[in-house]
Amino acid sequence: MKRYYYIQPKYFKDTSANGTGDFNGISEKIKTIKKNGVDVLIIPNNLFIYKSAIIEEIISKEMAYGSWEDFKNMIQKLKENNIKLYLEFKLSQIAEDIDSFGNLNERINIDTSSYNIQNLEIEKNESYYITKNDYTKSNDDSLESKIGILKDIWNFYLQIGISGFVLIFDQNKNLLKKGKTDNSLRALYSNVHSNLADVEIIYKISNKNYNVFKNSKNKLFDTLILDRIANLKTKNIAKVIRDILSFEDIIYNITYLNEKRIIHHYITNRICNDEIAKMLLTILLFNNKKHFLYFGDELGLNLFNKFKPPFILDVFLDNYFKEDSTKLIYPWNTNFNAGFSTSNSIKGVIENSYEFNNLKIQKNENNSVLHYFKTISNKFKKNAFQQSFNYKLKTKVSGNILELSYQTDDNKLILLANISEFIIKIKEVGADCLISSNWKLDINKDKETLNPFEVLIYTDSSYNRNSYLEH
């Protein structure tokens, strides 16, 4: 499984007092990242530092985010640790990046030691501006003209050790129809690979663009990341999830599935947030046929807090499937935001650090995502459960009920999710094989209904019935 990690630009800067290039703790971060088996580090491109043509403002930005030398040294340090670095670009901001790239080229050749940036309110006459920018905006505003210069920018970064590029597709899908635009994007892919065959080009897309991209692998991109889910509404969630599960050869950005990015935007019911999150996590996290992208602290994993043991994904998975685990990892928030914490809220910690995190500890609350996964781990032993996910997946949607069937030669694991505000009658499920996300359920009773926004998981080794849904 290929793993990607994303950091913000604040980690560019060399903050070490002795000038050895610590890059705001990047050396320690590399150690932690390597423990998590990360292959690729994704960062926003650093051209935003050079957006201004005023040299004092550029220097000020460099003091905040790091100089060009800091940036190159960080790339070298990552390469020494066998971590590839990818740069992120937005398709909608190519013109702006072109201007910034011209400013960067000029900045590299300017000795800034004599500049005083303490007072940026000085009169900015023309002597304070970079004037030899060969990459200023052209009268030709077509994407084709911009892509030609983007090739130059990417080749420039390849020469200093960048290993790949992530292009955020935030434009209309018509850009990929047959014609000049389509050819220019394909030419960009071809040009980069003609220089270095092992360079990876990734597109970040939404689910609505998947069909446009799916037949363009090795022509337009090497990898797709699904990081935006469009047109999601309460009445079509089941269908959207079913469709997404059918996508092949795609990386799921599971950190996008939190309340700010998807669920809370469309659904205000807190219970619904929790239950959908449990279902999505169950599907995505344990679907070993799919890659996934995780963003560390955005997910509340607290990777880089030196006072706590680092979060390690394999340790997390392993501990969740240990019977009577004495060292349970708590990586998700358990409040209404459906098991995800933001970088400024509750952090993931390990139980033996409880005394240091009394106010932040994520408790095993009855109606939490954590409790849900712990229940699964208690019901299914590690090997048996993971074997269940070496499966043949079948999906079925009936109204707002989603049924997933994970079938192997030996058993069948079924997930039912009621994504509606109504109680749904189902065929009777025996209590001996029942796991429910509804913590109020009497586990000793057979199950005949699904509560609103409830997720139900159970085993079926008899294969006597094709579906438990009442139709």
XYZ file of C-alpha atoms in Angstrom:
471
model
C 0.000 0.000 0.000
C 1.404 3.349 -0.999
C 1.067 6.024 1.671
C 1.099 9.770 1.190
C 1.496 12.466 3.795
C 0.746 16.169 3.422
C 2.387 19.114 5.213
C 1.777 22.841 5.168
C 4.385 25.415 4.048
C 5.354 26.400 7.600
C 7.646 23.359 7.621
C 9.813 24.821 4.853
C 11.722 27.152 7.122
C 15.144 26.346 8.566
C 14.673 27.219 12.240
C 17.748 25.531 13.676
C 19.918 27.835 15.756
C 23.174 26.263 14.585
C 22.392 26.440 10.884
C 22.419 22.676 10.387
C 19.081 22.675 8.628
C 16.483 21.356 11.038
C 13.650 22.846 8.935
C 11.271 23.516 11.805
C 11.825 20.042 13.179
C 11.729 18.282 9.801
C 14.454 15.849 10.894
C 12.306 14.557 13.735
C 9.256 14.627 11.517
C 11.062 12.451 8.997
C 11.676 9.838 11.693
C 7.996 9.783 12.590
C 6.867 9.771 8.973
C 9.148 6.823 8.204
C 7.679 4.875 11.120
C 4.303 5.269 9.442
C 5.620 3.769 6.246
C 5.107 6.959 4.261
C 6.510 6.826 0.740
C 5.642 10.308 -0.445
C 5.461 13.732 1.150
C 3.094 16.175 -0.579
C 3.515 19.902 -0.039
C 1.982 22.991 -1.668
C 4.382 24.530 -4.143
C 6.416 27.362 -2.652
C 5.630 29.895 -5.382
C 3.168 31.664 -3.083
C 6.246 33.119 -1.350
C 7.141 34.921 -4.585
C 3.708 36.226 -5.479
C 4.806 39.821 -4.892
C 7.303 41.583 -7.146
C 8.492 43.713 -4.208
C 11.761 42.281 -2.949
C 11.154 43.351 0.662
C 7.845 41.519 0.712
C 9.508 38.428 -0.739
C 12.162 38.520 1.982
C 9.460 38.901 4.612
C 7.675 35.829 3.241
C 10.930 33.900 3.224
C 11.481 34.762 6.871
C 8.066 33.301 7.651
C 8.158 30.222 5.413
C 11.768 29.641 4.464
C 14.210 30.765 1.822
C 14.897 29.123 -1.509
C 17.993 27.514 0.036
C 15.857 26.166 2.886
C 13.543 24.634 0.334
C 16.339 22.933 -1.610
C 17.992 21.660 1.557
C 14.711 20.181 2.755
C 14.379 18.285 -0.524
C 17.891 16.920 -0.096
C 17.242 15.829 3.490
C 14.084 13.994 2.433
C 15.916 12.278 -0.429
C 18.585 11.101 2.000
C 15.797 9.400 3.943
C 14.254 7.819 0.818
C 11.130 9.983 0.986
C 9.913 11.425 -2.292
C 8.643 14.983 -2.395
C 5.695 15.990 -4.584
C 4.559 19.553 -5.280
C 0.912 20.558 -5.460
C -0.468 22.926 -8.117
C -3.989 24.196 -8.724
C -5.115 24.168 -12.312
C -7.061 27.370 -11.699
C -3.947 29.215 -10.443
C -1.488 28.467 -13.214
C -1.394 32.080 -14.416
C -0.589 33.279 -10.897
C 2.109 30.615 -10.508
C 3.662 31.697 -13.800
C 4.074 35.251 -12.506
C 5.471 33.985 -9.209
C 7.927 31.709 -10.995
C 9.347 34.686 -12.847
C 9.778 36.514 -9.548
C 11.496 33.456 -8.066
C 14.008 33.329 -10.912
C 14.895 36.957 -10.314
C 15.018 36.492 -6.543
C 17.583 33.705 -6.847
C 20.015 36.160 -8.454
C 19.515 39.013 -5.978
C 21.773 39.581 -2.963
C 19.302 40.519 -0.225
C 21.799 41.100 2.580
C 21.536 44.883 2.237
C 17.753 45.053 2.347
C 15.959 46.254 5.443
C 12.607 44.528 5.754
C 11.764 45.879 9.193
C 9.567 48.592 7.722
C 7.524 47.459 4.764
C 5.686 50.774 4.631
C 8.535 52.396 2.721
C 7.796 54.104 -0.546
C 7.742 51.368 -3.131
C 9.076 53.125 -6.200
C 10.094 51.202 -9.272
C 13.591 50.503 -7.918
C 12.058 48.208 -5.334
C 10.315 46.019 -7.882
C 11.636 43.053 -9.779
C 11.537 44.239 -13.361
C 13.062 41.401 -15.403
C 10.247 38.885 -15.173
C 10.176 36.889 -18.391
C 7.077 35.018 -17.255
C 4.580 37.851 -16.955
C 0.994 37.340 -18.038
C 0.464 36.925 -21.745
C -2.371 38.314 -23.808
C -3.084 34.700 -24.721
C -5.102 33.513 -21.737
C -5.773 30.005 -23.026
C -4.888 27.022 -20.901
C -2.750 25.715 -23.737
C -0.433 28.722 -23.523
C -0.183 28.383 -19.741
C 0.601 24.664 -19.884
C 3.615 25.395 -22.067
C 5.120 27.542 -19.317
C 4.033 25.092 -16.622
C 6.291 22.554 -18.341
C 9.204 24.929 -17.751
C 8.241 25.311 -14.095
C 7.967 21.571 -13.525
C 11.251 20.843 -15.304
C 12.888 23.485 -13.105
C 11.662 21.692 -9.967
C 12.649 18.276 -11.311
C 16.241 19.499 -11.569
C 16.404 20.211 -7.830
C 15.017 16.823 -6.804
C 11.211 16.997 -6.866
C 9.853 13.522 -7.676
C 6.239 14.195 -8.631
C 3.420 16.674 -9.034
C -0.147 16.835 -7.780
C -2.468 18.825 -10.027
C -5.709 19.877 -8.349
C -8.434 19.650 -10.951
C -10.670 22.505 -9.848
C -11.826 23.519 -13.309
C -14.779 22.565 -15.499
C -14.649 19.041 -16.892
C -14.949 20.505 -20.402
C -11.212 21.155 -20.145
C -10.668 17.473 -20.753
C -12.787 17.156 -23.865
C -11.120 16.537 -27.191
C -9.291 19.566 -28.498
C -6.387 21.830 -27.708
C -6.874 21.849 -23.963
C -6.989 18.087 -23.773
C -3.867 17.838 -25.923
C -1.983 20.406 -23.858
C -2.584 18.516 -20.616
C -1.519 15.267 -22.235
C 1.539 16.996 -23.665
C 2.440 18.104 -20.143
C 2.316 14.487 -18.968
C 4.357 13.295 -21.938
C 6.964 16.029 -21.538
C 7.577 15.302 -17.865
C 7.857 11.554 -18.417
C 10.193 12.000 -21.357
C 12.663 13.647 -18.977
C 12.241 11.316 -16.011
C 10.161 8.188 -16.455
C 9.688 7.554 -12.738
C 8.108 10.952 -12.021
C 4.543 10.526 -10.767
C 1.756 12.864 -11.878
C -1.347 12.834 -9.699
C -4.687 14.522 -10.248
C -6.932 15.408 -7.334
C -10.529 15.129 -8.467
C -14.078 14.938 -7.194
C -16.357 11.969 -7.727
C -18.233 13.792 -10.485
C -15.040 13.966 -12.595
C -14.074 10.307 -12.252
C -15.681 9.110 -15.479
C -13.839 11.809 -17.410
C -10.473 10.677 -16.041
C -10.834 6.915 -15.688
C -9.614 6.051 -19.199
C -6.672 8.461 -19.171
C -4.249 6.576 -16.931
C -0.695 6.673 -18.331
C -1.851 9.347 -20.778
C -2.806 12.206 -18.491
C -1.920 10.951 -15.008
C -0.350 8.094 -13.100
C -2.580 8.239 -10.033
C -5.952 9.689 -9.033
C -6.843 10.984 -5.576
C -10.510 11.315 -4.694
C -10.569 14.194 -2.242
C -13.880 15.906 -2.964
C -17.364 14.435 -3.027
C -19.766 16.587 -5.002
C -23.555 16.700 -5.098
C -23.935 14.842 -1.823
C -27.368 15.105 -0.234
C -29.195 13.164 2.428
C -31.365 11.471 -0.166
C -28.511 10.199 -2.341
C -25.718 9.317 0.100
C -26.230 5.573 -0.294
C -26.016 5.782 -4.074
C -22.987 8.104 -4.013
C -21.074 5.782 -1.681
C -21.987 2.781 -3.806
C -20.711 4.543 -6.918
C -17.478 5.590 -5.231
C -16.809 2.013 -4.158
C -16.893 1.007 -7.813
C -14.013 3.346 -8.682
C -10.893 1.407 -9.585
C -7.264 2.284 -8.993
C -7.922 5.394 -6.940
C -6.648 6.776 -3.642
C -9.259 7.793 -1.095
C -8.461 10.825 0.996
C -10.181 9.673 4.172
C -9.420 12.906 5.992
C -11.758 14.692 3.630
C -14.675 12.775 5.092
C -15.100 14.949 8.153
C -17.803 17.370 9.160
C -16.237 20.479 7.679
C -15.517 19.012 4.279
C -18.527 16.817 3.645
C -20.966 15.607 6.205
C -21.605 18.692 8.289
C -21.938 20.788 5.156
C -24.910 18.782 3.936
C -26.330 17.198 7.065
C -26.874 18.988 10.369
C -28.152 15.984 12.293
C -25.346 15.054 14.685
C -26.420 11.446 14.968
C -26.332 11.141 11.227
C -22.798 12.525 11.221
C -21.638 9.833 13.616
C -23.304 6.941 11.860
C -22.205 7.874 8.370
C -18.654 8.319 9.612
C -18.699 4.850 11.143
C -19.851 3.393 7.881
C -17.361 5.312 5.759
C -14.482 4.417 8.036
C -15.481 0.772 8.023
C -15.614 0.707 4.255
C -12.511 2.745 3.480
C -10.094 2.000 6.292
C -10.434 -1.763 6.045
C -10.791 -2.006 2.302
C -7.368 -3.442 1.598
C -7.844 -3.295 -2.150
C -7.769 0.498 -2.121
C -5.024 2.965 -1.335
C -5.689 5.835 0.984
C -4.227 9.204 1.784
C -3.931 10.488 5.322
C -2.970 13.948 6.480
C -1.624 13.316 9.954
C -2.531 16.101 12.348
C -5.625 17.001 10.331
C -6.950 13.606 11.293
C -6.076 14.221 14.933
C -3.215 11.738 14.939
C -0.805 14.127 16.622
C 2.155 12.703 14.772
C 4.664 15.295 15.842
C 4.066 15.889 19.547
C 7.353 14.926 21.194
C 5.675 14.410 24.573
C 3.495 11.533 23.371
C 4.287 8.278 21.590
C 3.810 8.773 17.855
C 0.771 7.474 16.081
C 1.659 4.532 13.845
C -1.049 3.279 11.546
C -0.034 -0.376 11.609
C 0.131 -0.318 15.402
C -3.327 1.218 15.465
C -4.787 -1.477 13.240
C -2.953 -4.203 15.086
C -4.116 -3.060 18.510
C -7.712 -2.717 17.434
C -7.759 -6.397 16.548
C -6.065 -7.697 19.663
C -8.328 -9.491 22.070
C -8.474 -7.734 25.455
C -5.998 -5.131 24.275
C -4.205 -3.423 27.153
C -2.782 -0.643 25.021
C -5.589 0.746 22.937
C -4.849 3.659 20.642
C -7.333 6.545 20.580
C -6.747 8.337 17.306
C -10.168 9.863 16.700
C -12.240 12.488 18.344
C -15.474 11.132 19.800
C -17.687 14.198 19.760
C -20.342 15.125 17.224
C -17.931 15.681 14.365
C -18.158 12.009 13.546
C -14.864 10.738 14.811
C -12.566 13.243 13.159
C -10.720 16.034 14.882
C -9.239 19.094 13.264
C -5.663 20.190 13.806
C -6.750 22.686 16.461
C -8.977 20.394 18.502
C -8.649 17.064 20.297
C -5.567 15.067 19.429
C -4.985 11.355 19.216
C -3.158 9.884 22.184
C -2.258 6.516 23.627
C -3.767 5.252 26.835
C -0.538 5.285 28.821
C -0.310 9.051 28.278
C -3.631 9.679 29.976
C -2.138 11.587 32.900
C -0.571 14.070 30.486
C -3.754 14.521 28.490
C -6.498 14.606 31.078
C -8.421 17.299 29.218
C -7.788 15.958 25.731
C -8.070 12.207 26.173
C -10.546 10.609 23.825
C -12.623 8.370 26.004
C -14.285 5.153 25.020
C -17.769 6.653 25.026
C -20.684 4.413 24.191
C -21.783 6.277 21.094
C -18.333 6.982 19.679
C -16.580 5.787 16.571
C -13.877 4.434 18.837
C -16.379 2.305 20.717
C -17.753 1.069 17.422
C -14.375 -0.203 16.246
C -13.574 -1.665 19.634
C -16.837 -3.586 19.412
C -15.805 -4.937 16.041
C -12.432 -5.989 17.393
C -14.059 -7.809 20.287
C -16.492 -9.586 17.988
C -14.049 -10.657 15.324
C -10.568 -11.892 16.087
C -7.831 -10.144 14.167
C -7.038 -12.786 11.575
C -10.620 -13.867 11.007
C -11.849 -10.330 10.547
C -9.073 -9.269 8.214
C -9.534 -12.461 6.253
C -13.142 -11.445 5.815
C -11.875 -8.408 3.974
C -9.979 -10.464 1.428
C -13.307 -10.473 -0.251
C -15.487 -10.112 -3.252
C -17.481 -6.938 -2.647
C -21.083 -6.583 -3.751
C -23.103 -3.420 -3.267
C -26.837 -2.852 -3.273
C -28.950 0.245 -2.739
C -32.631 0.264 -1.877
C -33.869 3.792 -1.304
C -31.547 5.180 1.342
C -30.428 1.777 2.554
C -26.944 0.723 1.539
C -26.037 -2.949 1.745
C -22.439 -4.100 1.363
C -21.620 -7.774 1.151
C -18.019 -8.867 1.749
C -17.914 -12.487 0.648
C -15.092 -15.032 0.902
C -15.026 -18.796 0.482
C -15.687 -19.331 4.181
C -18.000 -16.614 5.334
C -19.906 -13.504 4.495
C -19.707 -10.156 6.243
C -22.664 -7.849 5.663
C -22.927 -4.140 6.373
C -26.308 -2.403 6.341
C -26.652 1.349 6.697
C -29.923 3.207 7.064
C -29.205 6.711 5.800
C -32.622 8.155 6.480
C -34.744 9.556 9.283
C -37.117 6.594 9.325
C -37.067 3.192 10.995
C -36.569 0.512 8.340
C -37.807 -3.052 8.707
C -35.323 -5.758 7.750
C -35.324 -9.521 7.775
C -34.465 -10.851 11.197
C -30.794 -10.907 12.144
C -29.789 -13.189 15.006
C -28.197 -11.662 18.088
C -25.336 -14.160 18.010
C -23.731 -12.477 14.997
C -24.744 -8.868 15.530
C -22.728 -5.660 15.722
C -24.614 -2.383 15.748
C -23.447 1.213 15.815
C -26.507 1.995 17.944
C -25.160 1.719 21.484
C -28.671 1.595 22.955
C -29.423 -1.685 21.216
C -30.084 -4.709 23.424
C -27.415 -6.986 22.020
C -29.213 -10.073 23.354
C -32.238 -9.549 21.138
C -32.668 -10.379 17.495
C -32.650 -7.395 15.195
C -35.654 -6.713 12.967
C -35.322 -2.996 12.276
C -32.698 -0.405 11.447
C -32.932 2.844 13.363
C -32.406 6.172 11.607
C -28.761 6.591 10.574
C -27.803 3.231 12.042
C -25.061 0.952 10.751
C -25.313 -2.788 11.297
C -22.617 -5.404 10.689
C -23.150 -9.132 10.975
C -21.825 -12.423 9.647
C -23.708 -14.899 7.540
C -22.006 -18.213 6.860
C -25.130 -20.027 5.722
C -25.565 -18.220 2.400
C -29.232 -19.153 2.535
C -30.383 -15.635 1.745
C -29.198 -13.199 -0.901
C -30.229 -10.097 0.996
C -31.602 -9.095 4.374
C -33.441 -6.123 2.990
C -37.224 -6.172 2.945
C -38.457 -5.076 -0.479
